[in-house]
Short mmCIF file of C-alpha atoms and ligand atoms in Angstrom, two decimals:
data_model
loop_
_atom_site.label_atom_id
_atom_site.label_comp_id
_atom_site.label_asym_id
_atom_site.label_seq_id
_atom_site.Cartn_x
_atom_site.Cartn_y
_atom_site.Cartn_z
CA UNK V 133 -155.80 0.39 2.02
CA UNK V 134 -159.46 0.73 0.76
CA UNK V 135 -161.61 3.70 0.61
CA UNK V 136 -165.21 4.35 -0.46
CA UNK V 137 -166.45 8.02 -0.39
CA UNK V 138 -169.89 8.95 -0.08
CA UNK V 139 -170.23 12.31 -1.68
CA UNK V 140 -172.36 14.48 -3.88
CA UNK V 141 -169.46 15.68 -5.77
CA UNK V 142 -166.96 12.59 -6.65
CA UNK V 143 -164.68 14.61 -9.26
CA UNK V 144 -163.45 16.57 -6.29
CA UNK V 145 -161.57 13.43 -5.43
CA UNK V 146 -159.58 13.58 -8.92
CA UNK V 147 -157.25 16.03 -6.47
CA UNK V 148 -156.17 12.58 -4.34
CA UNK V 149 -156.31 10.09 -6.99
CA UNK V 150 -154.40 12.11 -9.34
CA UNK V 151 -151.62 14.15 -7.88
CA UNK V 152 -148.58 13.90 -5.72
CA UNK V 153 -148.02 11.18 -3.21
CA UNK V 154 -151.33 9.85 -2.91
CA UNK V 155 -152.36 9.97 -7.03
CA UNK V 156 -148.94 7.65 -6.77
CA UNK V 157 -150.36 5.42 -4.39
CA UNK V 158 -153.25 4.97 -6.23
CA UNK V 159 -151.53 4.50 -9.56
CA UNK V 160 -149.39 1.42 -7.85
CA UNK V 161 -152.61 0.20 -6.38
CA UNK V 162 -151.56 0.65 -2.77
CA UNK V 163 -154.88 2.55 -2.61
CA UNK V 164 -158.42 1.55 -4.09
CA UNK V 165 -160.70 4.84 -3.81
CA UNK V 166 -164.15 4.27 -5.06
CA UNK V 167 -166.71 7.01 -4.84
CA UNK V 168 -170.78 6.65 -4.20
CA UNK V 169 -173.13 9.14 -5.09
CA UNK V 170 -175.93 9.60 -2.67
CA UNK V 171 -177.98 10.81 -5.82
CA UNK V 172 -177.59 7.42 -7.45
CA UNK V 173 -179.46 5.92 -4.67
CA UNK V 174 -182.33 8.85 -4.39
CA UNK V 175 -185.98 8.43 -5.40
CA UNK V 176 -188.39 10.63 -7.94
CA UNK V 177 -187.88 12.68 -10.98
CA UNK V 178 -186.01 15.02 -9.47
CA UNK V 179 -183.62 12.54 -7.25
CA UNK V 180 -183.98 15.00 -4.23
CA UNK V 181 -181.15 14.16 -1.50
CA UNK V 182 -181.97 17.25 0.78
CA UNK V 183 -185.00 18.57 2.44
CA UNK V 184 -186.26 21.30 4.52
CA UNK V 185 -185.38 20.65 8.32
CA UNK V 186 -188.26 19.85 10.62
CA UNK V 187 -188.76 22.63 13.30
CA UNK V 188 -187.68 25.06 10.65
CA UNK V 189 -184.53 27.34 10.16
CA UNK V 190 -182.34 28.04 7.41
CA UNK V 191 -180.55 25.45 5.25
CA UNK V 192 -181.26 22.31 3.88
CA UNK V 193 -180.64 18.85 5.85
CA UNK V 194 -179.46 15.85 3.99
CA UNK V 195 -181.95 13.11 3.75
CA UNK V 196 -181.21 9.49 5.69
CA UNK V 197 -182.37 7.22 3.14
CA UNK V 198 -180.33 7.65 0.22
CA UNK V 199 -177.30 7.86 2.29
CA UNK V 200 -178.67 4.53 4.29
CA UNK V 201 -178.58 2.94 0.45
CA UNK V 202 -175.29 4.28 -0.65
CA UNK V 203 -173.22 3.24 2.83
CA UNK V 204 -175.29 -0.17 2.29
CA UNK V 205 -173.57 -0.53 -1.21
CA UNK V 206 -170.49 0.59 0.15
CA UNK V 207 -170.31 -2.02 2.94
CA UNK V 208 -171.39 -4.56 0.09
CA UNK V 209 -168.37 -3.37 -2.03
CA UNK V 210 -165.65 -3.76 1.10
CA UNK V 211 -167.25 -7.20 1.45
CA UNK V 212 -166.42 -8.19 -2.12
CA UNK V 213 -162.75 -6.94 -1.79
CA UNK V 214 -162.11 -8.73 1.39
CA UNK V 215 -162.11 -5.87 3.43
CA UNK V 216 -163.25 -6.68 7.26
CA UNK V 217 -162.62 -3.95 9.17
CA UNK V 218 -164.08 -0.85 7.57
CA UNK V 219 -165.75 1.60 9.96
CA UNK V 220 -168.12 4.46 8.72
CA UNK V 221 -166.40 7.56 9.33
CA UNK V 222 -168.44 10.99 9.09
CA UNK V 223 -166.77 14.49 8.71
CA UNK V 224 -168.16 16.89 10.53
CA UNK V 225 -167.52 20.15 12.59
CA UNK V 226 -169.06 18.38 15.96
CA UNK V 227 -166.46 15.60 15.49
CA UNK V 228 -163.18 14.93 17.30
CA UNK V 229 -160.44 16.91 16.10
CA UNK V 230 -158.10 14.92 13.78
CA UNK V 231 -154.33 15.06 14.84
CA UNK V 232 -151.26 12.67 13.94
CA UNK V 233 -152.02 9.92 16.64
CA UNK V 234 -155.91 9.44 15.28
CA UNK V 235 -154.25 9.25 11.71
CA UNK V 236 -151.73 6.43 12.85
CA UNK V 237 -154.95 4.36 13.96
CA UNK V 238 -156.74 5.03 10.86
CA UNK V 239 -153.80 3.11 8.90
CA UNK V 240 -154.40 -0.05 10.88
CA UNK V 241 -158.23 -0.44 9.42
CA UNK V 242 -158.10 -2.65 6.24
CA UNK V 243 -160.50 0.32 4.52
CA UNK V 244 -162.75 3.22 5.36
CA UNK V 245 -166.23 4.45 4.32
CA UNK V 246 -165.96 8.51 4.51
CA UNK V 247 -169.37 10.50 4.74
CA UNK V 248 -169.38 13.77 2.98
CA UNK V 249 -172.14 15.92 4.13
CA UNK V 250 -173.35 19.05 2.41
CA UNK V 251 -175.77 21.79 3.44
CA UNK V 252 -176.44 21.99 7.17
CA UNK V 253 -175.68 18.33 7.58
CA UNK V 254 -176.96 15.15 7.68
CA UNK V 255 -180.56 13.45 9.48
CA UNK V 256 -179.48 12.39 13.07
CA UNK V 257 -181.20 9.43 12.31
CA UNK V 258 -178.51 8.39 9.95
CA UNK V 259 -175.65 9.34 12.52
CA UNK V 260 -177.18 7.15 14.98
CA UNK V 261 -177.76 4.18 12.70
CA UNK V 262 -174.71 4.29 10.23
CA UNK V 263 -171.67 5.93 11.62
CA UNK V 264 -169.17 4.81 13.82
CA UNK V 265 -166.93 7.73 14.09
CA UNK V 266 -167.38 11.04 13.67
CA UNK V 267 -164.05 13.45 13.02
CA UNK V 268 -163.23 17.21 12.76
CA UNK V 269 -160.66 18.66 10.88
CA UNK V 270 -160.30 21.81 12.95
CA UNK V 271 -162.80 24.62 14.59
CA UNK V 272 -164.25 26.18 11.21
CA UNK V 273 -166.68 25.42 9.01
CA UNK V 274 -166.65 24.51 5.32
CA UNK V 275 -169.58 24.07 2.77
CA UNK V 276 -169.38 20.39 2.65
CA UNK V 277 -167.24 17.00 4.09
CA UNK V 278 -165.57 16.61 0.76
CA UNK V 279 -162.25 18.90 1.89
CA UNK V 280 -162.12 17.76 5.04
CA UNK V 281 -162.41 13.93 4.04
CA UNK V 282 -159.40 14.56 1.39
CA UNK V 283 -157.52 15.67 4.24
CA UNK V 284 -157.95 12.58 6.11
CA UNK V 285 -157.19 10.64 2.96
CA UNK V 286 -153.74 12.39 2.49
CA UNK V 287 -153.00 12.13 6.17
CA UNK V 288 -154.10 8.60 6.05
CA UNK V 289 -152.54 7.47 2.68
CA UNK V 290 -148.92 9.09 3.12
CA UNK V 291 -148.85 6.90 6.00
CA UNK V 292 -149.25 3.57 4.46
CA UNK V 293 -146.16 1.37 4.06
CA UNK V 294 -144.43 2.35 0.74
CA UNK V 295 -146.46 5.29 -0.14
CA UNK V 296 -143.24 7.69 0.30
CA UNK V 297 -139.66 6.99 -0.93
CA UNK V 298 -136.93 6.40 1.71
CA UNK V 299 -135.69 10.14 0.89
CA UNK V 300 -139.76 11.36 2.02
CA UNK V 301 -140.64 9.38 4.87
CA UNK V 302 -143.53 10.06 6.94
CA UNK V 303 -141.09 9.04 9.90
CA UNK V 304 -139.22 12.56 9.49
CA UNK V 305 -142.54 14.56 9.39
CA UNK V 306 -143.40 17.55 12.13
CA UNK V 307 -145.61 16.05 14.91
CA UNK V 308 -144.68 12.33 13.93
CA UNK V 309 -141.98 12.66 17.15
CA UNK V 310 -144.09 15.34 19.19
CA UNK V 311 -142.18 18.49 17.95
CA UNK V 312 -142.41 20.55 15.27
CA UNK V 313 -140.27 20.62 12.11
CA UNK V 314 -136.76 22.50 11.38
CA UNK V 315 -135.95 25.10 9.09
CA UNK V 316 -135.03 23.65 6.13
CA UNK V 317 -133.03 25.26 3.25
CA UNK V 318 -131.51 24.36 -0.45
CA UNK V 319 -129.55 26.19 -3.03
CA UNK V 320 -128.50 29.04 -3.49
CA UNK V 321 -126.11 29.60 -0.38
CA UNK V 322 -127.14 32.98 -0.26
CA UNK V 323 -130.93 34.48 -1.07
CA UNK V 324 -131.22 37.89 -1.07
CA UNK V 325 -128.52 38.74 1.69
CA UNK V 326 -130.07 35.53 3.57
CA UNK V 327 -127.17 32.56 4.37
CA UNK V 328 -127.90 29.48 5.02
CA UNK V 329 -126.60 28.48 8.62
CA UNK V 330 -122.80 27.39 8.18
CA UNK V 331 -123.44 24.09 10.34
CA UNK V 332 -125.55 22.62 7.71
CA UNK V 333 -122.90 22.61 4.97
CA UNK V 334 -120.22 21.30 7.52
CA UNK V 335 -120.60 17.80 6.94
CA UNK V 336 -120.61 16.99 10.56
CA UNK V 337 -123.75 14.84 10.90
CA UNK V 338 -123.73 15.12 14.97
CA UNK V 339 -123.53 18.81 15.09
CA UNK V 340 -126.28 19.14 12.29
CA UNK V 341 -128.53 16.35 13.99
CA UNK V 342 -127.72 18.51 17.17
CA UNK V 343 -128.50 22.23 15.48
CA UNK V 344 -131.59 20.58 14.06
CA UNK V 345 -132.78 19.37 17.26
CA UNK V 346 -131.90 22.72 19.41
CA UNK V 347 -134.01 24.46 16.34
CA UNK V 348 -136.98 22.22 16.65
CA UNK V 349 -137.27 22.49 20.35
CA UNK V 350 -136.81 26.29 20.19
CA UNK V 351 -139.54 26.72 17.49
CA UNK V 352 -141.77 24.31 19.52
CA UNK V 353 -141.48 26.25 22.92
CA UNK V 354 -142.09 29.68 21.00
CA UNK V 355 -145.12 28.42 18.76
CA UNK V 356 -146.70 25.58 20.54
CA UNK V 357 -145.55 25.18 24.15
CA UNK V 358 -147.95 22.91 25.23
CA UNK V 359 -146.60 20.24 22.82
CA UNK V 360 -143.05 20.45 24.72
CA UNK V 361 -144.63 19.39 27.82
CA UNK V 362 -145.32 16.06 26.40
CA UNK V 363 -142.09 15.43 24.75
CA UNK V 364 -139.48 12.88 25.94
CA UNK V 365 -136.18 14.04 26.10
CA UNK V 366 -133.09 11.51 25.71
CA UNK V 367 -129.86 11.80 27.74
CA UNK V 368 -128.02 13.20 24.72
CA UNK V 369 -130.95 15.90 23.86
CA UNK V 370 -130.92 16.93 27.51
CA UNK V 371 -126.84 17.44 27.19
CA UNK V 372 -127.44 19.38 24.34
CA UNK V 373 -130.55 21.66 26.37
CA UNK V 374 -127.81 22.15 29.26
CA UNK V 375 -124.93 23.28 26.92
CA UNK V 376 -127.00 25.68 25.05
CA UNK V 377 -128.26 26.76 28.59
CA UNK V 378 -124.95 27.90 30.14
CA UNK V 379 -123.49 29.24 26.89
CA UNK V 380 -126.22 31.47 26.70
CA UNK V 381 -125.71 33.48 29.99
N1 LIG T 37 -164.21 21.13 10.46
C1 LIG T 37 -165.64 20.16 8.72
C2 LIG T 37 -166.41 19.21 8.54
C3 LIG T 37 -167.53 19.36 7.71
C4 LIG T 37 -168.11 20.68 7.08
C5 LIG T 37 -170.82 19.71 7.22
C6 LIG T 37 -172.57 19.09 9.50
C7 LIG T 37 -171.67 20.53 7.85
C8 LIG T 37 -166.20 21.62 8.52
C9 LIG T 37 -172.06 18.23 8.67
C10 LIG T 37 -172.60 20.39 9.14
C11 LIG T 37 -171.20 18.40 7.86
C12 LIG T 37 -164.53 19.96 9.73
C13 LIG T 37 -170.23 20.05 5.79
N2 LIG T 37 -167.06 21.68 7.66
N3 LIG T 37 -168.94 20.99 6.16
O1 LIG T 37 -163.91 19.10 9.66
#
């Protein structure tokens, strides 16, 4: 998948291109990521990209002109790379909140152009003319759109076909089927007086599957009850839950 990121701080994206699953995907050319610095498209000796807001008030606003030129350049690069479906995505606290379903839908595009704002955001007219989608990573404010862009990139890249080994597998993650993940254990058998649950060492695959499902279901009920309401139970899972209920009382 092809990505262009419009950012005043291109070096930050080495976090994506150099490390972990996303770094490996970039090295294997499953991911092509280009950063475009709007400062390279700014005019004058000082190459300013920010200005004081009309109407006054604190902080600065990113100017439309250098961002428009940067986005046009990104679209040219996308075309040269043979990428047709490449929406412009703006990371902002005013956007729709990202979730696993939205991430799944991003994976279907040929590429993304991701716009990172700094200061108090960008001139609204740039958004009107050039932005296709506005997304947020949650209800809090950061100093720039770069970290949110990296969150989006990581979540999309790990879902690309072949980005993860069969052992890792995005299919198994929390949220993918709507429930939270189960507890995980590894060596040693006993850590500071806490034992690994016996069933996980039994080698009985059906019992392990049952235990893991009941753990996930209980955790989700405790921590995120609103997620359980949307979860569709299979016959097997209904049976497991019923048995548990009757053995408790
Ligand atoms: N919650 C998010 C995105 C960006 C950001 C910015 C307007 C501020 C948080 C546009 C105001 C961008 C988020 C930069 N903070 N800060 O996804």
